[in-house]
């Protein structure tokens, strides 16, 4: 079953990428996206064609994109493992995250960039060192699909410390997870270019249930029973909206590009749109 699901994701990855890039380099990334090195404030003599209009508009002063002179880049894909990804009304979040990982990794590898894969909870759970081998996906995809995330949680402080300690070269870092829990501070990853792929299920954001229900905390594995009334559900939605608004503001403040991917959506479509912004 695991081998079948893994192969299904890899086949869908290849079909999506090659099917949408006939005649060109197969990738979900657009233009010079993966050549990006950094942003800097415009100075006289800079090529105006490299102006980053989005950042310029936000900062109200001109910024330009600076690109790497050589093609090789270091890509780090981080699979955020917590008990809460073991859920889904359409597909499990864990499976959607695996497909997002497959798409990003495959695109980078086809561009001849080096890709390393990290599974992280409150510590390193799995690490595949940088590689350019497409065959590495036959290791990483079954690995992330077959893991048991129950009872685990993501410690973002430990994650940032780990990445800054291990990833010395400036890299593109892709964080893939549901981003639940407190203490999310990614500001110290500023020297890298960071993308956040937030995978959610619509049901968990808007639970359409009423009456007495049993709940199991997938991180602590503690169970409880509560009476879910419309008023309580509304308060839950409001609290989650406030928390997610703070998350989005934090990511934007630190120039971390983010997208939300639901379990009933096509990962390829959302990720393609993300890298064409």
CSV table of N, CA, C and O in Angstrom, one decimal, residues 2 27 36 50 62 83 92 110 124 131 138 148 166 171 180 182 203 209 222 236 238 248:
chain,number,residue,atom,x,y,z
A,2,UNK,N,1.9,1.3,0.9
A,2,UNK,CA,2.8,2.4,0.9
A,2,UNK,C,3.5,2.6,-0.4
A,2,UNK,O,3.7,3.7,-0.9
A,27,UNK,N,9.7,22.2,-14.7
A,27,UNK,CA,9.8,22.8,-13.4
A,27,UNK,C,8.5,23.5,-13.0
A,27,UNK,O,7.7,23.9,-13.9
A,36,UNK,N,17.5,33.2,-7.8
A,36,UNK,CA,17.5,34.4,-6.9
A,36,UNK,C,18.5,34.2,-5.8
A,36,UNK,O,18.6,33.1,-5.2
A,50,UNK,N,15.6,44.4,-13.2
A,50,UNK,CA,15.6,43.5,-12.0
A,50,UNK,C,14.9,44.0,-10.9
A,50,UNK,O,14.9,43.5,-9.8
A,62,UNK,N,12.8,51.7,-4.0
A,62,UNK,CA,13.1,50.6,-4.9
A,62,UNK,C,14.1,49.6,-4.4
A,62,UNK,O,15.1,49.9,-3.8
A,83,UNK,N,1.7,15.4,15.1
A,83,UNK,CA,0.5,14.5,15.2
A,83,UNK,C,-0.7,15.1,14.4
A,83,UNK,O,-1.5,14.3,13.8
A,92,UNK,N,-5.3,12.8,3.7
A,92,UNK,CA,-4.6,13.1,4.9
A,92,UNK,C,-3.6,14.3,4.5
A,92,UNK,O,-3.0,14.3,3.5
A,110,UNK,N,15.5,18.5,-11.4
A,110,UNK,CA,15.5,18.6,-12.9
A,110,UNK,C,16.3,19.9,-13.3
A,110,UNK,O,16.7,19.9,-14.4
A,124,UNK,N,15.6,16.4,14.8
A,124,UNK,CA,15.8,15.7,13.5
A,124,UNK,C,15.2,14.3,13.6
A,124,UNK,O,15.6,13.5,14.4
A,131,UNK,N,21.8,16.2,-2.6
A,131,UNK,CA,22.0,15.3,-3.8
A,131,UNK,C,21.4,15.9,-5.0
A,131,UNK,O,20.5,16.8,-4.9
A,138,UNK,N,12.8,8.3,-4.5
A,138,UNK,CA,12.4,6.9,-4.2
A,138,UNK,C,12.7,6.5,-2.7
A,138,UNK,O,12.3,5.5,-2.2
A,148,UNK,N,5.1,7.6,11.3
A,148,UNK,CA,4.0,7.7,12.2
A,148,UNK,C,4.1,9.0,13.0
A,148,UNK,O,5.0,9.1,13.9
A,166,UNK,N,23.2,23.7,10.9
A,166,UNK,CA,23.6,22.7,9.9
A,166,UNK,C,23.7,23.3,8.5
A,166,UNK,O,24.5,22.9,7.7
A,171,UNK,N,20.7,29.3,1.4
A,171,UNK,CA,19.9,28.3,0.7
A,171,UNK,C,18.4,28.7,0.5
A,171,UNK,O,18.0,29.7,1.1
A,180,UNK,N,0.6,24.6,13.0
A,180,UNK,CA,-0.2,24.7,14.2
A,180,UNK,C,0.8,24.8,15.4
A,180,UNK,O,1.9,24.4,15.3
A,182,UNK,N,2.1,27.2,19.0
A,182,UNK,CA,2.6,28.5,19.3
A,182,UNK,C,4.1,28.6,19.1
A,182,UNK,O,4.8,27.6,18.8
A,203,UNK,N,-12.1,21.1,7.0
A,203,UNK,CA,-13.0,20.7,8.1
A,203,UNK,C,-12.4,21.1,9.4
A,203,UNK,O,-13.1,21.6,10.3
A,209,UNK,N,-19.8,20.1,13.0
A,209,UNK,CA,-20.3,19.1,13.9
A,209,UNK,C,-21.0,19.8,15.0
A,209,UNK,O,-20.8,21.0,15.3
A,222,UNK,N,-3.8,12.7,24.4
A,222,UNK,CA,-4.8,12.8,25.5
A,222,UNK,C,-6.2,13.0,24.9
A,222,UNK,O,-6.4,13.7,23.9
A,236,UNK,N,-14.1,29.0,18.3
A,236,UNK,CA,-12.9,28.3,17.8
A,236,UNK,C,-12.4,28.8,16.5
A,236,UNK,O,-11.2,29.1,16.3
A,238,UNK,N,-12.9,31.8,15.3
A,238,UNK,CA,-12.4,33.2,15.5
A,238,UNK,C,-11.0,33.1,16.1
A,238,UNK,O,-10.1,33.9,15.7
A,248,UNK,N,0.5,34.9,9.3
A,248,UNK,CA,0.7,35.5,8.0
A,248,UNK,C,1.5,36.8,8.1
A,248,UNK,O,2.4,37.1,7.3
